[in-house]
């Protein structure tokens, strides 16, 4: 890349951040403002090192930060490029398993029923049972909507209004998933395979519009529930409802980096604050 690189700025000698963090910040800003567009090649490591007056190892550390945020991708022999999509949908299951490689596992979930979490946990917990994973503690918090009270969604399609029969069906799905997670996790503690296991479930009266997973306070997975019209059986009769579809919803991944000002770090922190604010204010105990 030989064109003018003035848009990348210069390092600030008075900035307490490390040079690698400053470089990552400047490249990130160029990517998010489309000065470096999806698919563009980044300046080479020698070019960046010369521009900022630093060693190539410093540039490498800056690029690693951007790679961890999934903003760039490296191609062997070609250099680094801006991802075609700066945030890509990811699969939750392998990240759940990776979280269980830590001695202390924490998982916070907010959403509709937690079915996806229950299924993803099942494989990780099976590996704990056979000794392939061995965390010391597991703490899970689940924040779900209370389907015993009127909701905007799910609803009856014909009237676009709350319907107790529709909610009753949703409540069964919600309780089945929540109770499954409680049983799976607490069983490991009862068997003595984990030193400490806790599962807390709280409910609130807001309709579920998105799902949120926070793993070990370091990673966040976020996805929207599409609203679809479909026909289901309620009390033996077909009924058209507006339903929330969580299966196969794209999840977008954000992770904490060494840079407190990075997009990923800020998103994880905002997610933790939102979850804790809901948990400690309008949420109340689930009676399973």
Short mmCIF file of C-alpha atoms in Angstrom, two decimals, residues 27-36 69 71 86 263:
data_model
loop_
_atom_site.label_atom_id
_atom_site.label_comp_id
_atom_site.label_asym_id
_atom_site.label_seq_id
_atom_site.Cartn_x
_atom_site.Cartn_y
_atom_site.Cartn_z
CA UNK A 27 -6.42 1.13 12.47
CA UNK A 28 -9.73 0.22 14.12
CA UNK A 29 -11.02 3.75 13.63
CA UNK A 30 -10.02 3.62 9.96
CA UNK A 31 -11.88 0.31 9.54
CA UNK A 32 -15.04 1.37 11.36
CA UNK A 33 -15.20 4.66 9.44
CA UNK A 34 -14.56 2.82 6.13
CA UNK A 35 -11.32 4.64 5.38
CA UNK A 36 -10.19 1.03 5.15
CA UNK A 69 -11.79 -8.61 17.52
CA UNK A 71 -11.80 -6.99 12.33
CA UNK A 86 -16.36 -6.96 10.55
CA UNK A 263 -15.24 -2.06 20.42
#
